[in-house]
XYZ file of C-alpha atoms in Angstrom:
580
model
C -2.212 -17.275 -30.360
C 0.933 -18.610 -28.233
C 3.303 -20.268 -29.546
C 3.238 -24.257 -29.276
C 5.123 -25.621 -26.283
C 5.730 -28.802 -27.024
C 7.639 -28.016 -30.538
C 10.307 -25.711 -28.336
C 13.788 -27.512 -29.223
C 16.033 -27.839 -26.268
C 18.509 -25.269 -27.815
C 19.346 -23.667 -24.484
C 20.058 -26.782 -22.491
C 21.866 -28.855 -25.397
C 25.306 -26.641 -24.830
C 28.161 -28.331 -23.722
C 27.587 -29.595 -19.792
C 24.693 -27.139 -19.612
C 22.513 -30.088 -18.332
C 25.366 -31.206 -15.628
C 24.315 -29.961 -11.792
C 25.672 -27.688 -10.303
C 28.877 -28.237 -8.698
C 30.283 -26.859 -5.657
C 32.885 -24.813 -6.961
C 30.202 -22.276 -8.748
C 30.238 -19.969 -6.215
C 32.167 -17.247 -6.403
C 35.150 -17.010 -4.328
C 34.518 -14.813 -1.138
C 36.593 -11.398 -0.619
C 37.039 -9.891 2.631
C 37.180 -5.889 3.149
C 38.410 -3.779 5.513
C 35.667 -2.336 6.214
C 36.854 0.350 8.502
C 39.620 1.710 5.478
C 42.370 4.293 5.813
C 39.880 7.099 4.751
C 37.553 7.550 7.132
C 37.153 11.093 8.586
C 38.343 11.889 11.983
C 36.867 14.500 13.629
C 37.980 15.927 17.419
C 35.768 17.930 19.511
C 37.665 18.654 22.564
C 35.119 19.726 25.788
C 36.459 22.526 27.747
C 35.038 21.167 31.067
C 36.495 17.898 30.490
C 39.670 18.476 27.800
C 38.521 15.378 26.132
C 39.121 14.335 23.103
C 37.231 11.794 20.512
C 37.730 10.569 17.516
C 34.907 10.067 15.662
C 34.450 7.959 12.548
C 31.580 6.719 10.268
C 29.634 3.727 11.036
C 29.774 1.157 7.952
C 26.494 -1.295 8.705
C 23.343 0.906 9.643
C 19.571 0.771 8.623
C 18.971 3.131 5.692
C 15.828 4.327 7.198
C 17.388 5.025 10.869
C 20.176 6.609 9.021
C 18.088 8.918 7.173
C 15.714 10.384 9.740
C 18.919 10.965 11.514
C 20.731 13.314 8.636
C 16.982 14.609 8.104
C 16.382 15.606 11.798
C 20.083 16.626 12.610
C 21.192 18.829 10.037
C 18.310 20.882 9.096
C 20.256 23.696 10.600
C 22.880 23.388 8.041
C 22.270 24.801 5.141
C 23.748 23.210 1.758
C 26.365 25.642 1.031
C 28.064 24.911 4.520
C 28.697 21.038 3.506
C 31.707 20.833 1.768
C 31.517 17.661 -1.455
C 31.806 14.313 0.339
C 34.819 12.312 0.172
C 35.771 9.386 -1.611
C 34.300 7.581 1.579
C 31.110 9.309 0.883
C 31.210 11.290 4.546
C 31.757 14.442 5.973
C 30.787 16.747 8.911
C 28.986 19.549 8.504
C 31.097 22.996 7.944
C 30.093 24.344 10.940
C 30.723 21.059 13.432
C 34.661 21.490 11.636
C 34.816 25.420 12.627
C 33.358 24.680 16.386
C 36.288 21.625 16.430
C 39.037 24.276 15.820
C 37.752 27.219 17.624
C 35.229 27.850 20.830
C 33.917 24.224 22.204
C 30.537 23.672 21.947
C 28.199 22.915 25.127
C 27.531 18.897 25.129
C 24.003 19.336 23.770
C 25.561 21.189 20.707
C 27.901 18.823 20.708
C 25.733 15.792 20.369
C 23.758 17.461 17.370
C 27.190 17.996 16.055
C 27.980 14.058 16.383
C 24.479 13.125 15.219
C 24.822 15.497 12.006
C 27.620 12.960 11.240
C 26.017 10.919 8.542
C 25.523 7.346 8.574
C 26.011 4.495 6.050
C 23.065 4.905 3.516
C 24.973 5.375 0.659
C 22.047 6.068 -1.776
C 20.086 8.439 0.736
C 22.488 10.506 1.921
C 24.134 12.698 -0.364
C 23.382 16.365 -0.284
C 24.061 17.109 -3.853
C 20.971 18.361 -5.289
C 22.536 18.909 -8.775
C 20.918 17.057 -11.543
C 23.049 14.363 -12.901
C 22.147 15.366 -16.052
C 24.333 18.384 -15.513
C 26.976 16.781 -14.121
C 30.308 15.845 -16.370
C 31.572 12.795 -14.910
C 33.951 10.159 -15.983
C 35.163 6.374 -14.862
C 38.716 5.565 -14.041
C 38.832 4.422 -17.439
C 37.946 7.855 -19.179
C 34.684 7.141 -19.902
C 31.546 9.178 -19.753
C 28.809 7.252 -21.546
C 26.679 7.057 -18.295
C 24.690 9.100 -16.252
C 24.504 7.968 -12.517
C 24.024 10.443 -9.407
C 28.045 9.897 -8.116
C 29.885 7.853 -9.986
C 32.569 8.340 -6.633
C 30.131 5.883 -4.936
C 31.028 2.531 -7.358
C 33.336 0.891 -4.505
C 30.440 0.831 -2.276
C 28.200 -0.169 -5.143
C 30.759 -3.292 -5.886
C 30.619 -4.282 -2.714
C 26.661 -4.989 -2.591
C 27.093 -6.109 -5.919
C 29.448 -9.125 -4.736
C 27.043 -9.856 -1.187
C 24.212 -10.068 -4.281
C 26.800 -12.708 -5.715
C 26.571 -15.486 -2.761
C 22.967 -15.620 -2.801
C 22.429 -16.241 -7.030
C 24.451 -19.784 -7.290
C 22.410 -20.131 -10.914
C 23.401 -17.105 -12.417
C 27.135 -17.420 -11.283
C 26.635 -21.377 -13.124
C 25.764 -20.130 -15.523
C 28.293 -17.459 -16.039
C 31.240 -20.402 -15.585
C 30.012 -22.795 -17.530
C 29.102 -20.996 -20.958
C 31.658 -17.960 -21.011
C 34.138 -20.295 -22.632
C 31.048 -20.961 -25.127
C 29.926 -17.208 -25.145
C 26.241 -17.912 -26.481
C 25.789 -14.070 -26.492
C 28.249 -13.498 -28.373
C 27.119 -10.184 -30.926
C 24.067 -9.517 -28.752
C 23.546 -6.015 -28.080
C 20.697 -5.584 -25.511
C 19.342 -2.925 -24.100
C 17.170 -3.112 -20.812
C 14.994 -1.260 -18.839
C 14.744 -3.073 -15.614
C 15.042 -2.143 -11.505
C 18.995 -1.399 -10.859
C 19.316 -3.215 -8.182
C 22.834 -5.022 -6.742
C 20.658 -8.380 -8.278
C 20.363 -6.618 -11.282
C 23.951 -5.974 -11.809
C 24.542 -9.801 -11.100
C 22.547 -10.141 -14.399
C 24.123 -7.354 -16.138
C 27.436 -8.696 -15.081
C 26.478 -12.363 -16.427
C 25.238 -11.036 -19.992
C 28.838 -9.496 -20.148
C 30.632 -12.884 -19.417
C 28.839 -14.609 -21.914
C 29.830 -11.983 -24.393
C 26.752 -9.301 -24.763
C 26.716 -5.648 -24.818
C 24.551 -3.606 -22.686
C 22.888 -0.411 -22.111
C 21.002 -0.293 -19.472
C 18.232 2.080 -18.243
C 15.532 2.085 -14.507
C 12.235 1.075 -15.280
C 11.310 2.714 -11.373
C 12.081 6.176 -10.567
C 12.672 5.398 -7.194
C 14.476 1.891 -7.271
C 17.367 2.281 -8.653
C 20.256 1.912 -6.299
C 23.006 4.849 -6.991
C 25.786 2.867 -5.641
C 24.837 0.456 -7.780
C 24.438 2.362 -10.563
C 27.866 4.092 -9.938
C 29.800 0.504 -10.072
C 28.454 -0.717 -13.075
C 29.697 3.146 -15.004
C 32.785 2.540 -13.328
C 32.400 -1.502 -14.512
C 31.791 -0.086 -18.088
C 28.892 -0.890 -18.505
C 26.806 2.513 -20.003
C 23.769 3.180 -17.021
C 21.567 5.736 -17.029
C 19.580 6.104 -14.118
C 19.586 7.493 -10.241
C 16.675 7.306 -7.627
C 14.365 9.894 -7.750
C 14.219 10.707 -11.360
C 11.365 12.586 -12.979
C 9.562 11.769 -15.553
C 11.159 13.621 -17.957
C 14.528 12.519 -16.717
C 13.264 8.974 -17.056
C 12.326 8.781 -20.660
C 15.272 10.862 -21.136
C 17.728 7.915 -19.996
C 15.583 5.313 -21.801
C 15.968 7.116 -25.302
C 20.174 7.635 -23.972
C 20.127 3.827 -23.713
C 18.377 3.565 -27.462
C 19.533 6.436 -30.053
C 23.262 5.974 -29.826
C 25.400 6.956 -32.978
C 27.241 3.385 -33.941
C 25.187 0.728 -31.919
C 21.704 -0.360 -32.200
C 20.394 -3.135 -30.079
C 19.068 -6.569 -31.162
C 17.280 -7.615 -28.332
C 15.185 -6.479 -25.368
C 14.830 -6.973 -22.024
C 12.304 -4.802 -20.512
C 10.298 -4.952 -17.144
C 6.797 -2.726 -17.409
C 7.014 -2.267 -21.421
C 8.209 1.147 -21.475
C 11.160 0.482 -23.103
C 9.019 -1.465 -26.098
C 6.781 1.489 -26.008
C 9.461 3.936 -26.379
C 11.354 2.052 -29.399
C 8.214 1.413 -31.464
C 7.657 5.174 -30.568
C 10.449 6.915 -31.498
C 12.408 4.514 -33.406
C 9.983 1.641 -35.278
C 12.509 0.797 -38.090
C 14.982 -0.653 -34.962
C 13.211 -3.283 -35.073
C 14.321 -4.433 -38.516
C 17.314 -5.710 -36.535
C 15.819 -6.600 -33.126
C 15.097 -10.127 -32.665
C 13.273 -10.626 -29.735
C 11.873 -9.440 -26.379
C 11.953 -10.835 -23.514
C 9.399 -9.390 -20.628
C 8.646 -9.795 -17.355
C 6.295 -8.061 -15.404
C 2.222 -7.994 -15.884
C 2.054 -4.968 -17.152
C 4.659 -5.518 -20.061
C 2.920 -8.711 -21.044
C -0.150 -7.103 -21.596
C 0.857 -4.526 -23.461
C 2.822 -7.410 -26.156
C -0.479 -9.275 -26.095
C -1.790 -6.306 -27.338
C 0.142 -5.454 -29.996
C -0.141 -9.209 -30.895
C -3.749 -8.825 -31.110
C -3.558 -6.098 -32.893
C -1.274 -7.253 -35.239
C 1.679 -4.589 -34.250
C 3.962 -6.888 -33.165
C 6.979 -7.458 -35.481
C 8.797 -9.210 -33.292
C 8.980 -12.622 -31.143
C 8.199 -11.977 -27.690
C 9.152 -13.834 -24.480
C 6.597 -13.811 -21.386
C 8.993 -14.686 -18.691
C 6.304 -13.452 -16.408
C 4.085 -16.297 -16.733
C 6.722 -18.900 -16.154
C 6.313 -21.117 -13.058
C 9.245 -20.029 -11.354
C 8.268 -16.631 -11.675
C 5.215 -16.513 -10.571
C 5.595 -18.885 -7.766
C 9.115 -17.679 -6.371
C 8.969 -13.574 -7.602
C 5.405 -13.086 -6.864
C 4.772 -15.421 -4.195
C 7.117 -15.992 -1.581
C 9.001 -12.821 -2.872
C 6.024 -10.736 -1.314
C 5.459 -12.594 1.507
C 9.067 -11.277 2.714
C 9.080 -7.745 1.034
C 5.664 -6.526 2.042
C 6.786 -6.778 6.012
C 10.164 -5.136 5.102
C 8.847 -1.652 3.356
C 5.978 -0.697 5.838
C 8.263 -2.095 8.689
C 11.315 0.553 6.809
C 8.694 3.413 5.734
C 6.798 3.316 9.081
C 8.272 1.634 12.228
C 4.998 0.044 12.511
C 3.945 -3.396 14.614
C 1.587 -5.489 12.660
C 0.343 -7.559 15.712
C -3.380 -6.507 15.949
C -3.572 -4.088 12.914
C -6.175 -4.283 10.744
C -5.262 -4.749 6.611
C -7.509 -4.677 3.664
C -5.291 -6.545 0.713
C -7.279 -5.857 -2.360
C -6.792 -8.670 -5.101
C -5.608 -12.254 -3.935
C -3.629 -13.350 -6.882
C 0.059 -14.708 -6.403
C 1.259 -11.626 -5.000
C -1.871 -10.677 -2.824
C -1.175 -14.239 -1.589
C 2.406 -13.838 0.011
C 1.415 -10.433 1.331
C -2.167 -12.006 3.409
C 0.333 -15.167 4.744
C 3.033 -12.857 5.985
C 0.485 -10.247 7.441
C -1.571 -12.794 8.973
C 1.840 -14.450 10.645
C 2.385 -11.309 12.324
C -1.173 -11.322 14.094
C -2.841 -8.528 11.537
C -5.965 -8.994 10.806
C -6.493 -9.519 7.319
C -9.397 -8.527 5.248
C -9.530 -9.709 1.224
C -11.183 -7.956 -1.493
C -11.260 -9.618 -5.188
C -13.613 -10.168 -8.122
C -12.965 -13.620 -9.639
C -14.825 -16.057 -7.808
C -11.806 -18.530 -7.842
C -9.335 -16.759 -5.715
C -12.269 -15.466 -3.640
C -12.731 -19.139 -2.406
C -9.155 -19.587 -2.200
C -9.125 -16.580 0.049
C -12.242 -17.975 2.008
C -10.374 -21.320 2.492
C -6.895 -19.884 3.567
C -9.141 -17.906 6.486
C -9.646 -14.696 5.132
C -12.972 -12.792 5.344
C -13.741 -11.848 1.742
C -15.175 -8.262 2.033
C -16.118 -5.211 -0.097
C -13.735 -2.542 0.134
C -16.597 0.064 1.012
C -17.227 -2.028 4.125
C -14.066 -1.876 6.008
C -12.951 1.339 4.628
C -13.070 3.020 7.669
C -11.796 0.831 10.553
C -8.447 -0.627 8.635
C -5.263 0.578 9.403
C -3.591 -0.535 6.011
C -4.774 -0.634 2.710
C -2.545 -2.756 0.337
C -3.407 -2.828 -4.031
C -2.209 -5.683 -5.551
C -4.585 -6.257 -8.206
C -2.839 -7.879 -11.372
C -4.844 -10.876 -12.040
C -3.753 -14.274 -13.607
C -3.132 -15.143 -16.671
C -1.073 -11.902 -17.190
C -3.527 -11.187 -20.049
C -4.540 -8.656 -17.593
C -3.072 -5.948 -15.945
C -3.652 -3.936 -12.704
C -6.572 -2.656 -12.355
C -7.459 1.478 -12.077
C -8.158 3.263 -9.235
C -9.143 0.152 -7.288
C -8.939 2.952 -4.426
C -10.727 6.051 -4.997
C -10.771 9.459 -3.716
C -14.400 8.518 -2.095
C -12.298 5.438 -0.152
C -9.387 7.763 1.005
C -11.637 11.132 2.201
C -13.140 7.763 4.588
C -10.191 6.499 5.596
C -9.258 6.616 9.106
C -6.436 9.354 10.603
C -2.777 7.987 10.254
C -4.302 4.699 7.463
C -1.211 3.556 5.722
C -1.868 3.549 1.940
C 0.118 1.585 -0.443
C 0.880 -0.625 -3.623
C 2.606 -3.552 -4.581
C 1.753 -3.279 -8.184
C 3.997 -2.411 -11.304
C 2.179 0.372 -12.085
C 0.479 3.091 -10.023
C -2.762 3.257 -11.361
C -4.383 1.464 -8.445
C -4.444 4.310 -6.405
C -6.104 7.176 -7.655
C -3.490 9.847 -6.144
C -3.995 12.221 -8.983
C -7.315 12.873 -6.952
C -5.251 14.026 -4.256
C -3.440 16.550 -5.883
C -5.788 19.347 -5.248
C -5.936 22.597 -3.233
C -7.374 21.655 -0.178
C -5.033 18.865 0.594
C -1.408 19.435 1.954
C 0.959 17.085 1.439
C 3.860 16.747 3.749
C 7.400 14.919 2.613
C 7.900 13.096 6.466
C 10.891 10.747 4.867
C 11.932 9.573 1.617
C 9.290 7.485 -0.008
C 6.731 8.735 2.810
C 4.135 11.463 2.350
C 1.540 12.559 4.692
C -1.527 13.745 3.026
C -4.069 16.277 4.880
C -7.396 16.924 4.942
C -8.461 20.435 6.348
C -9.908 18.614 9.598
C -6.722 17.596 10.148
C -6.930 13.885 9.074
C -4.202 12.727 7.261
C -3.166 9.261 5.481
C 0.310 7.922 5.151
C 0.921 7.043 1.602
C 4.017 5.491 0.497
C 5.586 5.902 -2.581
C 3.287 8.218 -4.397
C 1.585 5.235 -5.048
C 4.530 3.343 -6.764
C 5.452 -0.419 -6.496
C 6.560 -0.580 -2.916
C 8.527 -3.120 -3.017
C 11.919 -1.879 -4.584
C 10.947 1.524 -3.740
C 10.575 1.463 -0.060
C 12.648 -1.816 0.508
C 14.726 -4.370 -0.710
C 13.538 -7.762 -2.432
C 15.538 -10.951 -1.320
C 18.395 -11.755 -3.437
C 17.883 -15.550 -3.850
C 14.078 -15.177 -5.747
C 15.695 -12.404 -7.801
C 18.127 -14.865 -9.062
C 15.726 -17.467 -9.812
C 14.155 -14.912 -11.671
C 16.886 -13.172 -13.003
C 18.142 -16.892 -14.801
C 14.825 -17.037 -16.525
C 15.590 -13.998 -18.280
C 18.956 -14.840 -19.062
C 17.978 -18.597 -20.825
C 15.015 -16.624 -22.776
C 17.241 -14.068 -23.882
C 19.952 -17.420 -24.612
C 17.214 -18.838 -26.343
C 15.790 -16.027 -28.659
C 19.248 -14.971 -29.700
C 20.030 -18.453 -30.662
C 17.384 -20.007 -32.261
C 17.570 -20.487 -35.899
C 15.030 -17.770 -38.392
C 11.302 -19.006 -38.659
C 11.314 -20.530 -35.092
C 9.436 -17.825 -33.735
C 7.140 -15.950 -34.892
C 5.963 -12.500 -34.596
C 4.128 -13.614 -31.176
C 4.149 -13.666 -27.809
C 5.503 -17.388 -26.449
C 5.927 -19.130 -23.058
C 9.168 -20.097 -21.537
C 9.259 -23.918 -21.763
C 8.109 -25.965 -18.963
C 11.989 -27.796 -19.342
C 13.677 -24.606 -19.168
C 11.456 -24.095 -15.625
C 12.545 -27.454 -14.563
C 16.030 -26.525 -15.426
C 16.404 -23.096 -13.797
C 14.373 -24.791 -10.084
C 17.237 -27.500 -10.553
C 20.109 -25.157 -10.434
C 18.898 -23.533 -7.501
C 18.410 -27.200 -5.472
C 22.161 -27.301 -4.274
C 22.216 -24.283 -2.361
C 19.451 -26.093 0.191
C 21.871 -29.102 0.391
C 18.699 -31.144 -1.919
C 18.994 -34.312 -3.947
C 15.985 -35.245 -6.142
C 14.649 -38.231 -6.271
C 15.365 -40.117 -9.832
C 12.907 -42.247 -11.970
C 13.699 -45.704 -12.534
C 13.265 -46.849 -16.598
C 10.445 -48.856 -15.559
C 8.755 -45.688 -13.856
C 9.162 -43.640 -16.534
C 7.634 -45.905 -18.686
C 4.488 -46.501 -16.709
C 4.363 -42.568 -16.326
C 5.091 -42.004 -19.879
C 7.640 -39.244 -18.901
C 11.358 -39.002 -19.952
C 13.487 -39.274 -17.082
C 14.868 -35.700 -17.428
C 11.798 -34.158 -17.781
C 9.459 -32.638 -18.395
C 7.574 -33.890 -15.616
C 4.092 -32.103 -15.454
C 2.109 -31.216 -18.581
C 1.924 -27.320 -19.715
C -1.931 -26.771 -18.003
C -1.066 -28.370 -14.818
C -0.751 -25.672 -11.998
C 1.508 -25.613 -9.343
């Protein structure tokens, strides 16, 4: 049973100015770079028809994907013991384009592969180490080696996203000037297991300033940005996590985050529930000193509703998920954008004309139908609650069975976590029967936590070849010589194969921060060992901070209107069943 609303005190919001708006001067002050540096490598290839010479240095600002079929296509000749270990710049030519600099000049077509071999800017793609970091020894500037990233050499890149992610989360940097002189987190120890993103570190970053420790661990194995990564070890701030961990090396970091000799975390922040799962695991009597969780994603909530219902949770639980500005702004308008940047990244696709099958039409099937259907796709819907099936039918989708346009689409998109979050993705919404129909080059994906929506186990058999064509993009094919393009194994798309934008993360991102304020603060026998909602105050609150940055001014109830409404001026202004 949740947790009454209406009895929530205001703890959060009654700190001193906390319910002042934002001000101007909560921005961070901007830095400028020189983004060119003193380090970058110059490389002359003289012609001996010409007796030119060029000096050739790395390009800062490229698209990750461009850069990456680049490296991919122009240095498979170069094997990995020929590159020397990258720079502090994080570039380098190939061995052999350095020997053919010195000694006999190359022929022009050599020498472009030679200049296209030079790698571009994608810091988190392009490194050629394929040593585990797990085997790596590495240290900060400070001496420290409680971390595990893939280079911690990368952090000055990583700090540099990190302050870009800055400009666009005006709550979270509020927040983090107004209350570090209180320090509400003061004593917290958290541990989270969330995407490490440049957003994410924004977060991490704020917890510090308001006087929390953190260990920190990827809830996606393919998400996590290692630049990112790097700058919070070199931050001190103890990260483990790199893209393209396996599964063992990802409950590996989550129990490095956890079982540490002379700290032990009292709350939780977790996105997908592994975390949760992994403490009550390994290490139940934890949470004797734990006092709260605080969740966001479908899949996490359902698995605290059921330990709630099955009387296993010993804890109070926060579902973040549910709360108005997550579901509207995350799921919502933060899918309508990244859905059209990861196929557009993974597949250099057009949408205008395509057909797409979204399967489920929740909040996130939604945003991805609206953007879809802006770029002239044709959009098919397939659902199972009758309500969003008319809401599809209404918006100007055809409402189909998946069997029926299994064979002419060119996309299939999952995105099946219903509302309330008392559900979670469904499994194997598409089966091995729907992908032996699909047609040659159909572009398979999910936008899902989890990846149960796609049955690619089924795929995993003898007959089938699968063929890496870029990172995050598999061809799988059929003896006939039909293939599919699947993307991400089957994984959430949308922080594996692209990048989410930064000003929904922070709306999100401040949620979590007041719900972890507000669990850490609030006196014993508030809570109890259940699973509450944010309150709809603290919703009101975190949309209000975020107002200023559109130049917005709210319009203000006059005593007699709040009267006749029976409201309080400052809010709440809708009841808790109303929906947005």
């Amino acid at each position: 049973m949740l947790g009454d609303i209406n009895e929530w005190p205001a703890t959060t919001l009654d700190w001193k100015g906390f319910g002042k708006a934002i001000d101007d001067n909560a921005m961070p002050n901007k830095k400028t770079y020189n983004v060119n540096g003193d380090s970058g490598i110059k490389a002359q290839i003289q012609f001996a028809d010409q007796k030119q010479e060029f000096n050739k240095r790395p390009t800062k600002i490229s698209r990750r994907s461009l850069s990456r079929s680049i490296s991919q296509s122009s240095t498979d000749s170069y094997s990995s013991e020929e590159r020397p270990q990258q720079p502090s710049t994080g570039y380098s030519l190939p061995h052999s384009a350095q020997t053919k600099a010195k000694g006999t000049l190359p022929a022009p077509k050599e020498a472009m592969k030679i200049w296209l071999a030079y790698p571009a800017a994608s810091y988190t793609d392009s490194s050629d180490d394929e040593t585990s970091p797990r085997d790596k020894q590495q240290k900060n500037s400070k001496g420290s080696s409680d971390f595990c990233v893939k280079n911690i050499k990368q952090a000055e890149f990583g700090r540099r996203e990190i302050e870009i992610a800055e400009q666009e989360m005006p709550a979270l940097m509020a927040l983090r000037k107004r209350a570090q002189g209180e320090k509400p987190l003061a004593g917290a120890k958290i541990v989270g297991c969330t995407h490490i993103t440049a957003q994410t570190a924004v977060l991490m970053e704020t917890l510090g300033a308001l006087g929390a420790q953190c260990r920190w661990a990827a809830c996606n194995i393919y998400s996590t940005l290692n630049e990112v990564a790097a700058a919070l070890a070199e931050s001190g701030f103890p990260v483990f996590a790199w893209k393209g961990e396996s599964e063992d090396d990802f409950w590996w970091c989550i129990d490095r985050c956890v079982n540490v000799e002379g700290w032990q975390p009292n709350m939780i922040l977790d996105d997908g529930g592994d975390l949760t799962h992994w403490i009550y695991k390994k290490y139940p009597n934890m949470f004797k000193k734990i006092k709260g969780i605080v969740e966001e994603s479908v899949t996490g909530v359902h698995r605290l509703y059921q330990l709630s219902k099955a009387g296993k949770l010993c804890v109070p639980a926060m579902n973040v998920n549910d709360s108005v500005t997550k579901q509207k702004f995350d799921n919502l308008y933060c899918c309508r954008e990244s859905i059209l940047d990861g196929l557009k990244r993974t597949t250099d696709m057009m949408f205008g004309g395509k057909q797409v099958v979204v399967c489920g039409y929740g909040e996130v099937g939604k945003g991805c139908c609206a953007a879809l259907k802006a770029m002239g796709s044709i959009v098919y819907v397939t659902e199972i609650d009758p309500i969003c099936a008319l809401q599809a039918c209404m918006d100007g989708f055809r409402l189909v069975k998946l069997n029926e346009v299994i064979r002419q689409v060119d996309i299939v998109i999952t995105c099946t976590a219903p509302q309330p979050s008392v559900l979670k993705g469904n499994k194997n919404v598409v089966t091995r029967e729907h992908l032996d129909r699909m047609k040659n080059s159909c572009i398979v994906c999910n936008m899902g936590h989890s990846n149960t929506e796609i049955d690619v186990a089924s795929l995993r058999t003898p007959e089938l070849t699968w063929e890496r064509v870029r990172s995050q993009v598999d061809h799988v094919i059929w003896p006939d010589g039909k293939r599919i393009v699947l993307l991400a194994e089957g994984r959430l798309l949308t922080l594996s194969c692209s990048t989410v934008p930064t000003f929904v993360l922070s709306i999100t991102a401040t949620t979590q921060a007041l719900a972890l304020i507000e669990l850490y603060n609030a006196p014993e026998g508030r809570y109890k060992q259940d699973v509450y909602l944010l309150p709809k105050k603290m919703d009101e609150y975190v949309a209000s901070l975020h107002l200023p940055t559109f130049d917005a001014h709210l319009t203000e109830l006059t005593d007699e209107q709040a009267k006749y409404l029976g409201l309080n001026k400052n809010g709440p202004f809708k009841p808790n069943y109303y929906r947005y």
